[in-house]
Tab-separated table of C-alpha atoms in Angstrom:
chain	number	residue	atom	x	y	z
A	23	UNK	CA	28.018	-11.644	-33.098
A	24	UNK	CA	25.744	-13.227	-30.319
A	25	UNK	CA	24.484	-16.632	-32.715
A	26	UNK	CA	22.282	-19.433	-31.668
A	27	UNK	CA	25.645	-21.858	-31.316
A	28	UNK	CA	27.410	-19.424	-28.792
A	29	UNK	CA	24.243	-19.342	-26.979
A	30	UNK	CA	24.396	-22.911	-26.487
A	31	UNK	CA	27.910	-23.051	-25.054
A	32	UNK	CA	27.539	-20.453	-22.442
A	33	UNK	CA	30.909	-20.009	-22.705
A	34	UNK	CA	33.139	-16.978	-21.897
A	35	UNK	CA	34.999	-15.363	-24.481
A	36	UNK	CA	36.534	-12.172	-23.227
A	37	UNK	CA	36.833	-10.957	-26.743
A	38	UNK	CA	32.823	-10.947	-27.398
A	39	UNK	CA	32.187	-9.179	-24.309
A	40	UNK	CA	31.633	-5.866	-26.244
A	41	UNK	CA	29.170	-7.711	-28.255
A	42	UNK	CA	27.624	-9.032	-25.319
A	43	UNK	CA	26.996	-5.940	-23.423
A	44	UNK	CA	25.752	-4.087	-26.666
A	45	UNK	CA	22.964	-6.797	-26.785
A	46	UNK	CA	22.579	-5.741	-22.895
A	47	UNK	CA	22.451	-2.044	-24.115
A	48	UNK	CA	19.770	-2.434	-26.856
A	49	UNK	CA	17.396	-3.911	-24.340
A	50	UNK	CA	13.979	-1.835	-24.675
A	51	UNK	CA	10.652	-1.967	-22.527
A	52	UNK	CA	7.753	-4.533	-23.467
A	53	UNK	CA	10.015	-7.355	-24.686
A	54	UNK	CA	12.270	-5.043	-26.832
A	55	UNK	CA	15.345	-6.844	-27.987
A	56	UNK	CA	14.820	-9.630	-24.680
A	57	UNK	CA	16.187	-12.687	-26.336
A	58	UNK	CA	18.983	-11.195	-27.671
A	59	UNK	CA	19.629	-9.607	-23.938
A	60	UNK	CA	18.945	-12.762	-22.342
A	61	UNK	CA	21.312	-14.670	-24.102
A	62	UNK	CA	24.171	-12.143	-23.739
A	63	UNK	CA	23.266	-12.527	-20.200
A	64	UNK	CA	23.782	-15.737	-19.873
A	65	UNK	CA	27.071	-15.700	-21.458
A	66	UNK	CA	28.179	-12.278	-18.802
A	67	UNK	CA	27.246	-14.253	-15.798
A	68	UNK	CA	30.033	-16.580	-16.448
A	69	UNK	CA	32.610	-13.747	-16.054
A	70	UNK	CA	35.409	-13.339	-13.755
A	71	UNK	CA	35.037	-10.997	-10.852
A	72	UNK	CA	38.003	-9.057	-12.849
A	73	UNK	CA	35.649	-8.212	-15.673
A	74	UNK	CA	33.675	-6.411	-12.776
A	75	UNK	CA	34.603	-2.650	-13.508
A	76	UNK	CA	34.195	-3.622	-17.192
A	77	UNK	CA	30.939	-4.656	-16.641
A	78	UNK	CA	30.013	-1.522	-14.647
A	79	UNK	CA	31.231	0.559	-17.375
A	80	UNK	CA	28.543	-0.763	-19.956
A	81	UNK	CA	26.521	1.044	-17.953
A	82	UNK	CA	27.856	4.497	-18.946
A	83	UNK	CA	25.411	6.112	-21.456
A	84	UNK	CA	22.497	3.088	-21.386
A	85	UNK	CA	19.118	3.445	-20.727
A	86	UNK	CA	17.740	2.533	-17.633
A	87	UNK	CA	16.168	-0.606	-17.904
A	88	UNK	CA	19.405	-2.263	-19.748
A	89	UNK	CA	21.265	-0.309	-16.522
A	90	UNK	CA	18.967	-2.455	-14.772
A	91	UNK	CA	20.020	-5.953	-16.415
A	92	UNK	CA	23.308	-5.368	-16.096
A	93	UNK	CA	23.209	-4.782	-12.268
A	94	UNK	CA	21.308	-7.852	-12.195
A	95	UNK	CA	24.346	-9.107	-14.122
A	96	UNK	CA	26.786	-7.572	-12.149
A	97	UNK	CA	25.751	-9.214	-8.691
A	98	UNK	CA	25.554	-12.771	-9.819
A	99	UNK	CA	29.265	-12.557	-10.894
A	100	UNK	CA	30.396	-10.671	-7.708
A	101	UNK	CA	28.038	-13.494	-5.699
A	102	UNK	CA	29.582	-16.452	-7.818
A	103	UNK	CA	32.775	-15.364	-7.727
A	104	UNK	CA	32.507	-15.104	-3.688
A	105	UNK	CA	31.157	-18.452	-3.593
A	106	UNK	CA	34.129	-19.595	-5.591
A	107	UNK	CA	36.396	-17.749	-2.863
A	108	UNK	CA	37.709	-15.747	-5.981
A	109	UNK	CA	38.674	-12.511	-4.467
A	110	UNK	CA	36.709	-8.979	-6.042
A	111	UNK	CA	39.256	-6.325	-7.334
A	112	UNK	CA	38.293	-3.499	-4.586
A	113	UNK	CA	41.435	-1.130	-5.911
A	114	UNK	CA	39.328	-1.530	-9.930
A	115	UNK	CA	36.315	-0.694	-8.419
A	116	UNK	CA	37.289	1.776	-6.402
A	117	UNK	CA	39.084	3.471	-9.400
A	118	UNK	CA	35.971	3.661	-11.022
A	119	UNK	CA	34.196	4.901	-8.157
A	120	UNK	CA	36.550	7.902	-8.434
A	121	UNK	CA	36.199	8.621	-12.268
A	122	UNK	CA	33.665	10.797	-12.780
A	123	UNK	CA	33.002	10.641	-15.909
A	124	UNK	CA	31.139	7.250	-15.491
A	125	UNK	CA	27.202	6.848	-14.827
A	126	UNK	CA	26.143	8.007	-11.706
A	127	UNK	CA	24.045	5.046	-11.368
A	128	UNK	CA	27.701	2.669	-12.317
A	129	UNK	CA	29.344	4.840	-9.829
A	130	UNK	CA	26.853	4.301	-6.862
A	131	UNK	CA	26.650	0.458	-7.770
A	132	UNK	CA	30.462	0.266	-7.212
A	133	UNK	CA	30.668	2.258	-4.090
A	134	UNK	CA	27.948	-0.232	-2.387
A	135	UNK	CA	30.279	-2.812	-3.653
A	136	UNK	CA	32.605	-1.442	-2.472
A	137	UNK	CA	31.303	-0.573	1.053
A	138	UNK	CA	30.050	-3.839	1.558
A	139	UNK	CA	33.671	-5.465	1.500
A	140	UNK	CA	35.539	-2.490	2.804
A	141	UNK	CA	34.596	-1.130	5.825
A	142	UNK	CA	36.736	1.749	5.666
A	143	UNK	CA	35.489	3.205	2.433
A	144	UNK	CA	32.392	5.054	3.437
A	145	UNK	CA	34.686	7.533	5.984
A	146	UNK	CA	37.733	7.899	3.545
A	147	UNK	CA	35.399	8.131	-0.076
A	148	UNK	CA	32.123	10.139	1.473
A	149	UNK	CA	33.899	13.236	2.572
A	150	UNK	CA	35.615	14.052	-0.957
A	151	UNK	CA	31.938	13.881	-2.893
A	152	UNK	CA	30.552	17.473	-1.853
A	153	UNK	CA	31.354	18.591	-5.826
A	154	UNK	CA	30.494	15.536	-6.935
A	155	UNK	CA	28.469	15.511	-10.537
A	156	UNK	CA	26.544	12.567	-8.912
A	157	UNK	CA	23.712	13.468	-6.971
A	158	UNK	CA	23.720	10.264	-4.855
A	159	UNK	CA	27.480	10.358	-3.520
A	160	UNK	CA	27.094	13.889	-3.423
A	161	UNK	CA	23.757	13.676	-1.104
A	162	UNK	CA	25.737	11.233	1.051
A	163	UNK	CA	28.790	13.836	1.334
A	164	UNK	CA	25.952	16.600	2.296
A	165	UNK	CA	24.787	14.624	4.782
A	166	UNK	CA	28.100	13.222	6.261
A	167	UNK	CA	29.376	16.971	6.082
A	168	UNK	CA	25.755	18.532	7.983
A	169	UNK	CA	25.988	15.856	10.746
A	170	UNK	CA	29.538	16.984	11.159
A	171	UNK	CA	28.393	20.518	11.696
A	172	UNK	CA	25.709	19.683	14.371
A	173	UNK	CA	28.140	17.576	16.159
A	174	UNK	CA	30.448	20.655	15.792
A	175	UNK	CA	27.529	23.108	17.482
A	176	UNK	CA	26.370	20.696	19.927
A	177	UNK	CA	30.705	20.503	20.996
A	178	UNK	CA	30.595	24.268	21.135
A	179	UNK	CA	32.326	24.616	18.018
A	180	UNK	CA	30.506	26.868	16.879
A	181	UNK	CA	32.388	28.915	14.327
A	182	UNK	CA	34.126	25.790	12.713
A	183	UNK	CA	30.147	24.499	13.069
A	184	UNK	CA	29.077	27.331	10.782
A	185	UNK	CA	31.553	26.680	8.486
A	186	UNK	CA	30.714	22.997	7.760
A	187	UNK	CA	27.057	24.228	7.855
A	188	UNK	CA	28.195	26.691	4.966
A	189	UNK	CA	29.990	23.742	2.882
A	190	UNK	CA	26.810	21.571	3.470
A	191	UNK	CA	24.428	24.301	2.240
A	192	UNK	CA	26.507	24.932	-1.074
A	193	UNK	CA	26.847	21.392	-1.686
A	194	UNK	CA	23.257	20.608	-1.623
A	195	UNK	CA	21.258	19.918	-4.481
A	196	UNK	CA	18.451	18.075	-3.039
A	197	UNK	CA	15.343	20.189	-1.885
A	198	UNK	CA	15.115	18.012	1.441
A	199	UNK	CA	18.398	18.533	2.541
A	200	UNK	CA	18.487	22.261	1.237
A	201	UNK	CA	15.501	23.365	3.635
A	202	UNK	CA	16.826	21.262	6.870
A	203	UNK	CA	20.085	22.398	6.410
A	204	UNK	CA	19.294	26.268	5.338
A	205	UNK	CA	17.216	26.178	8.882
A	206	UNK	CA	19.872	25.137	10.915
A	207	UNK	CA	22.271	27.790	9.373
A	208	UNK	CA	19.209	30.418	10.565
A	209	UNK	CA	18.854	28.951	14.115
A	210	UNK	CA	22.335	29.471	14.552
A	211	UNK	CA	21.482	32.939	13.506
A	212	UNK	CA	22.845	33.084	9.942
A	213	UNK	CA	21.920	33.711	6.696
A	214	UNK	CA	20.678	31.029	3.749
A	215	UNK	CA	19.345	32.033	0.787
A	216	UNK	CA	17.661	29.382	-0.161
A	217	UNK	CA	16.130	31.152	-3.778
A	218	UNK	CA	19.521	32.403	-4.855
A	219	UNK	CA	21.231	28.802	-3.957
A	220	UNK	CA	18.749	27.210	-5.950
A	221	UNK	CA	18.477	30.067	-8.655
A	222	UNK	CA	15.112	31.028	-7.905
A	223	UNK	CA	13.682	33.907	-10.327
A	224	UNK	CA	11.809	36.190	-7.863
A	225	UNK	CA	11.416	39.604	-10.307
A	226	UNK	CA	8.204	39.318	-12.702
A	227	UNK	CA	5.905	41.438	-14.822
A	228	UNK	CA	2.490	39.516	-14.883
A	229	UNK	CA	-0.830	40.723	-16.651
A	230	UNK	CA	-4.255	39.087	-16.670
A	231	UNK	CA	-6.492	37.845	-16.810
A	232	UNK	CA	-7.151	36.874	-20.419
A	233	UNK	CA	-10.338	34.284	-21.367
A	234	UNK	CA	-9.500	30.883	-20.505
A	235	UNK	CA	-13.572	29.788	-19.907
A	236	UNK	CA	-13.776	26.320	-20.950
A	237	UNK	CA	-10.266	25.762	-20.913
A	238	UNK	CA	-10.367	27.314	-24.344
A	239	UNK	CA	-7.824	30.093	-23.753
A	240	UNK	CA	-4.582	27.617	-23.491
A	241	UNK	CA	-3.585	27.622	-26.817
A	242	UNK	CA	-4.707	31.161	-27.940
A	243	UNK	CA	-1.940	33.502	-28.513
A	244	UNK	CA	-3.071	36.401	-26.523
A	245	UNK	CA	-0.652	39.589	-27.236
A	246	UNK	CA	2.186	39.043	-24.783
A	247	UNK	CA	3.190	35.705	-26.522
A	248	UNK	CA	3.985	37.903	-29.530
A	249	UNK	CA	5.811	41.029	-27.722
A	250	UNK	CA	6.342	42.557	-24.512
A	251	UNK	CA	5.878	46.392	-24.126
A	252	UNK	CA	5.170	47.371	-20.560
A	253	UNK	CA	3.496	50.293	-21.051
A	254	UNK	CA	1.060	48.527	-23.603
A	255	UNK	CA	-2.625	47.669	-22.077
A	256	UNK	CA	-4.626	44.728	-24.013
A	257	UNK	CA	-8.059	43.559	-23.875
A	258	UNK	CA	-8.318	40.903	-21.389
A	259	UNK	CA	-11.724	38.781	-19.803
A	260	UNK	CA	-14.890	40.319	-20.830
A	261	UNK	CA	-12.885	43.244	-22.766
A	262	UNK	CA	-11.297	44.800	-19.505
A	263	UNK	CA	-8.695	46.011	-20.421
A	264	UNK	CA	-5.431	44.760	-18.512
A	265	UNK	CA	-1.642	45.807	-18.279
A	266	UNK	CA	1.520	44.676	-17.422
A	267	UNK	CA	2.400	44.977	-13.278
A	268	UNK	CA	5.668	44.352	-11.665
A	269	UNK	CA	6.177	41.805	-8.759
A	270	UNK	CA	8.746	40.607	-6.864
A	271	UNK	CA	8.405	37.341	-4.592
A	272	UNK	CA	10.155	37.111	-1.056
A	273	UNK	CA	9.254	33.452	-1.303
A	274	UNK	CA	11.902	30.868	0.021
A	275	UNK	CA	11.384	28.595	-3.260
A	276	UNK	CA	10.638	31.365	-5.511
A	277	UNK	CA	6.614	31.144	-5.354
A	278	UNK	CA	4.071	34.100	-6.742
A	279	UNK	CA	1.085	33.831	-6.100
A	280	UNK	CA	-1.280	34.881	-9.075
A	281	UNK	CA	-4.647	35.332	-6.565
A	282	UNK	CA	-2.486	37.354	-4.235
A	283	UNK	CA	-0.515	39.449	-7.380
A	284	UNK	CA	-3.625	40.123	-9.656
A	285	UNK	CA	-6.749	39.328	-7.570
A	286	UNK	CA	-8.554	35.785	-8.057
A	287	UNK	CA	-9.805	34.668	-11.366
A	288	UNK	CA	-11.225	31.577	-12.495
A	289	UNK	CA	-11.633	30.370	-16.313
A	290	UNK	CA	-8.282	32.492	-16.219
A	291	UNK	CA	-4.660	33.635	-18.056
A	292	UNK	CA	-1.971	34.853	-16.908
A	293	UNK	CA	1.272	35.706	-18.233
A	294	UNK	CA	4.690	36.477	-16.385
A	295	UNK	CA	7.639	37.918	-17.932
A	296	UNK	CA	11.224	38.185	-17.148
A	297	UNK	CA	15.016	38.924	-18.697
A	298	UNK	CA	17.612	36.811	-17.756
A	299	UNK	CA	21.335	38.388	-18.382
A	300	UNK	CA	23.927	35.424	-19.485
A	301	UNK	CA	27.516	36.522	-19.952
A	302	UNK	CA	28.144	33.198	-22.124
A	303	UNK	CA	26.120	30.944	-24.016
A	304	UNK	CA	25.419	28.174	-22.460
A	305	UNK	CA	22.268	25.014	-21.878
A	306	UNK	CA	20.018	25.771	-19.041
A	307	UNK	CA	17.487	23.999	-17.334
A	308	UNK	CA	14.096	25.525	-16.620
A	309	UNK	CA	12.441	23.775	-13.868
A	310	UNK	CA	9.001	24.843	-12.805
A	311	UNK	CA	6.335	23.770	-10.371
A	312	UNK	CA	2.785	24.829	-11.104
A	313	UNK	CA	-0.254	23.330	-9.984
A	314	UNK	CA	-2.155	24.785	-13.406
A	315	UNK	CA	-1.819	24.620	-17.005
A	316	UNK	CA	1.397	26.367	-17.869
A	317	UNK	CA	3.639	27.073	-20.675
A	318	UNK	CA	7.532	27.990	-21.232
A	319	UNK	CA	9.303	30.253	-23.656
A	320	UNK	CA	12.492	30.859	-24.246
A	321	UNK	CA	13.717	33.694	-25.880
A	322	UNK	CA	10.616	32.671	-28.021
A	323	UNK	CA	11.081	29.645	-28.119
A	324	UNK	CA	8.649	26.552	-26.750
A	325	UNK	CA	10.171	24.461	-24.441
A	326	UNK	CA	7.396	22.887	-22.836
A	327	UNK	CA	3.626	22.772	-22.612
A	328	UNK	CA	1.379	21.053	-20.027
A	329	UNK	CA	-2.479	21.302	-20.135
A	330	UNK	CA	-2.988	19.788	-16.554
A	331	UNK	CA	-5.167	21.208	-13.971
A	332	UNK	CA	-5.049	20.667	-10.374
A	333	UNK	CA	-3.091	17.579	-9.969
A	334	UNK	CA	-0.344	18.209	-7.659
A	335	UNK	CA	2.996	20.698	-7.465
A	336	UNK	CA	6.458	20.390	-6.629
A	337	UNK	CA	9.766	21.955	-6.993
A	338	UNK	CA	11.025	21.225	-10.406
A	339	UNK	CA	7.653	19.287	-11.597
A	340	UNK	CA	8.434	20.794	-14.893
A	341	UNK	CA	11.592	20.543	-16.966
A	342	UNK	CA	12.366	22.714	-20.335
A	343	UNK	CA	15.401	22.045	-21.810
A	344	UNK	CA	16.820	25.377	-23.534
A	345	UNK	CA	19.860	27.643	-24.418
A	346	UNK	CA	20.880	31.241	-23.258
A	347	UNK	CA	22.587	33.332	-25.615
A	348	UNK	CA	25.203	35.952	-24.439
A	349	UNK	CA	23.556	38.878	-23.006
A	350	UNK	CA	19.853	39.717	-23.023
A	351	UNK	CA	17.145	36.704	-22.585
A	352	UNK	CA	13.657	36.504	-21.880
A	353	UNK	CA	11.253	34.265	-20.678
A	354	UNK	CA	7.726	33.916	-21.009
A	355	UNK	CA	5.861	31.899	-18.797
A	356	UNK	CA	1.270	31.373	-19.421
A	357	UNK	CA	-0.258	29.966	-16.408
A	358	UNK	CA	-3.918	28.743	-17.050
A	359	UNK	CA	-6.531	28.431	-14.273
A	360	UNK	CA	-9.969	26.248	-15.240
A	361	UNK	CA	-13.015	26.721	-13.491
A	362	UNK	CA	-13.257	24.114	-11.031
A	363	UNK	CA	-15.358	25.521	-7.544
A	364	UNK	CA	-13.964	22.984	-5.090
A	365	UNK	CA	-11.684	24.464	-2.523
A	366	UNK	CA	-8.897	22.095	-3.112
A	367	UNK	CA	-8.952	23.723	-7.123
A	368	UNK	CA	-8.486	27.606	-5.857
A	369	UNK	CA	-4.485	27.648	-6.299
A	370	UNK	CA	-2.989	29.653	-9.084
A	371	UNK	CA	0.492	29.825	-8.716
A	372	UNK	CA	3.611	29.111	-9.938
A	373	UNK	CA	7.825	28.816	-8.604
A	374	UNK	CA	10.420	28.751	-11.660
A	375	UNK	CA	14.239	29.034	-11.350
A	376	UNK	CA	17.364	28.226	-13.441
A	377	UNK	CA	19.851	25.282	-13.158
A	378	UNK	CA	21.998	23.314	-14.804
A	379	UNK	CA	21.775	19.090	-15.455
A	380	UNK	CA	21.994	18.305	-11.538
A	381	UNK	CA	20.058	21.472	-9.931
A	382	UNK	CA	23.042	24.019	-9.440
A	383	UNK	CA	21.638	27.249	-9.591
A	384	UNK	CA	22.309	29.617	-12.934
A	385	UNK	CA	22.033	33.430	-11.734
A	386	UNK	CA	21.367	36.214	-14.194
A	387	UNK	CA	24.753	38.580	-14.381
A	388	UNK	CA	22.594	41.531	-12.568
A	389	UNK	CA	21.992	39.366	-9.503
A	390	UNK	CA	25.598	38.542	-9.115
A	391	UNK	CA	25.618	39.943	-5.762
A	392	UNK	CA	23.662	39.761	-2.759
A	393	UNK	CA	22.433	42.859	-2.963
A	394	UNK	CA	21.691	42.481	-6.670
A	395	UNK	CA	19.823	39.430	-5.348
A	396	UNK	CA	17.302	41.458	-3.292
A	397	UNK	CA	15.989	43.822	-5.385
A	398	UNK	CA	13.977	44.377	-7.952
A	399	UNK	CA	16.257	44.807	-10.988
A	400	UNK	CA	13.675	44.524	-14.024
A	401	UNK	CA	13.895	47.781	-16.029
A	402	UNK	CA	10.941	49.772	-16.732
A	403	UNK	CA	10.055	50.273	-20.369
C-alpha cells in the first residue's frame, strides 16, 4: 500500500515497487488518481538505474498518459543515476529492446536509451526490425533497408538494389514510406502494388442514390441494409428507381469515386457492397477514409458510424473493429453526401481495405494471386 507515512520517507523499498507502479498505472486524465501517482512517483525516482528495465516494463499494457509519467519517471533515474556516475545496465535494456512482447512505446524508449550510450546499436539493432510488431523500429528498419537500396542503384547494383527495394516495400506499413518507396521500385521499372500490399478492396456493387435531403437519409434503413440481391431494383430519390452496378477501382489506395461510378448527386445515398472470402476466423481491421457520412457493416454487423460531412480524408481515418468467419463475408458500406454548393463540398468518395492491428494487409482467399488481384472476381447473382 502507498500510505501517507511512506510518502513522507521517500524511501525505496524494492518490494513496493509493484505497488508503486500500479498507482503510476491507474493515473487517468483531468486529475484522475494524481496524488496517488504523484506520490508513487516520488518514491520511483529514487530507484537504481538497475530497476530501469523494470520500470520500462510497467509500461506494457498502460494507458497512455500513465506511459507518459513513467517516462518522465524513467529519465530522472537514468539522469540521477549518471550524475551519480552509477553505470545504466545497456545488456537489460537491450534485452528488452529485443522482446517483443513489450509496449512498443517501452520498446522505443529503451532503444533511444540505448542509442544514446551505445553508439553501435542503431547499425547492429535497426537492420533486424523489418518484421517487427512495432511500427516505430520497424519504420526505422524500412528506412535503413530503402536507403540501402538507393545506395545499391546509385553503385550499379542494381539487381541486389531491387531486392532491398522489394524487402523495404513488404516491410512497410506506413503510407509515407509505402508511396516513396513503391515509386522507386516503378522507376527502376518494376512492379508495386501498392492496393494489394495494403489490402485495398477494389471490387464493389454500389446503387444510389437514395434520399438523404436534409441529412435525413443517414439513419434510414433503405433496402440494401437488410439484403443484397443484385438483380433487385428499389425506389431511390424522387421514386427513380435504382439498381445494383458493379465497379472495380484501378486506384493506387483503393479510391471509387461515387460522382464518377453513379453520376453526381447531392442530398445523396449510396451503398457499396462486397464479399470477402476468409479461410480462418480471425479479427480484422476495417480502415476507411471518406470525406462524407459513412457507415460499416460487417457481416451485418455495425462497426462504426460517423455523421460528418466534409471535414477532411485520409487513409485509414476510420477504424471498425470486427471478426471474419471462415468462408463467405460481406460488407456493407452507406456513404452519405449533404447538400452543401461550395466547390470544396463536391467530393463523394470513399477508399476501404483490410488489415490487421499494425496495417498488414488481409486479402480475401480469391485474390490470393496476382492475377486474382486484378480482376473483377464478384459473382453475379
Amino acid at each position: 500500500m502507498i500510505g501517507s507515512a511512506s510518502v513522507n520517507r521517500f524511501a525505496w523499498a524494492a518490494d513496493d515497487v509493484d505497488a508503486w507502479l500500479e498507482a503510476i498505472r491507474a493515473v487517468q486524465p483531468l486529475g484522475g488518481n494524481h496524488e496517488a501517482a504523484m506520490a508513487a512517483g516520488r518514491h520511483l525516482r529514487l530507484a537504481s538505474a538497475a530497476a530501469v528495465p523494470r520500470l520500462l516494463a510497467g509500461m506494457d499494457g498502460a494507458n497512455p498518459l500513465a506511459q507518459n509519467w513513467l517516462r518522465g519517471i524513467i529519465q530522472s533515474v537514468v539522469q540521477r543515476a549518471e550524475s551519480a556516475g552509477q553505470p545504466i545496465p545497456l545488456d537489460e535494456l537491450e534485452k528488452f529492446l529485443q522482446d517483443t512482447s513489450h509496449a512498443p512505446r517501452a520498446r522505443r524508449f529503451a532503444f533511444d536509451l540505448l542509442a544514446a550510450r551505445d553508439a553501435t546499436a542503431p547499425d547492429r539493432l535497426i537492420p533486424g526490425w523489418l518484421d517487427d510488431p512495432s511500427l516505430e523500429l520497424r519504420r526505422d528498419a524500412v528506412s535503413a533497408e530503402a536507403g540501402r537500396a538507393r545506395g545499391l542503384l546509385d553503385g550499379g547494383q542494381s539487381a541486389e538494389g531491387v531486392r532491398a527495394l522489394r524487402r523495404a516495400f513488404q516491410a512497410a506499413r506506413d503510407v509515407d514510406q509505402v508511396k516513396a518507396i513503391a515509386e522507386s521500385l516503378r522507376n527502376a521499372k518494376e512492379k508495386a502494388d501498392i492496393a494489394r500490399h495494403m489490402g485495398f478492396l477494389m471490387d464493389w456493387y454500389l446503387i444510389g442514390p437514395f434520399d438523404n435531403r436534409d441529412k435525413r437519409g443517414f439513419d434510414v434503413a433503405y433496402p440494401p441494409e437488410s439484403e443484397f440481391d443484385a438483380a433487385k431494383t428499389y425506389p431511390g430519390k424522387e421514386g427513380v428507381e435504382t439498381h445494383w452496378i458493379r465497379h472495380a477501382t484501378s486506384d493506387d489506395f483503393g479510391v471509387v469515386d461515387l460522382n464518377t461510378a453513379l453520376a453526381k448527386h447531392k442530398g445523396a445515398i449510396a451503398y457499396a457492397f462486397t464479399e470477402f472470402l476468409s479461410n480462418e476466423d480471425r479479427p480484422v481491421e476495417l480502415r476507411l477514409g471518406c470525406i462524407n457520412g459513412n457507415k460499416i457493416w460487417l457481416n451485418g454487423q455495425l462497426l462504426t458510424s460517423n455523421h460528418v460531412y466534409h471535414a477532411s480524408t485520409f487513409v485509414d481515418q476510420y477504424t471498425g473493429h470486427g471478426k471474419l468467419l471462415k468462408g463467405r463475408n460481406t460488407i456493407l458500406l452507406k456513404i452519405a453526401q449533404n447538400e452543401q454548393t461550395e466547390q470544396w463540398a463536391q467530393n463523394w468518395k470513399f477508399q476501404l481495405r483490410a488489415c490487421d492491428s499494425i496495417g498488414t494487409a488481409v486479402l480475401s482467399q480469391d485474390r490470393a494471386s496476382e492475377q486474382a488481384a486484378s480482376t473483377p472476381r464478384l459473382p453475379i447473382r
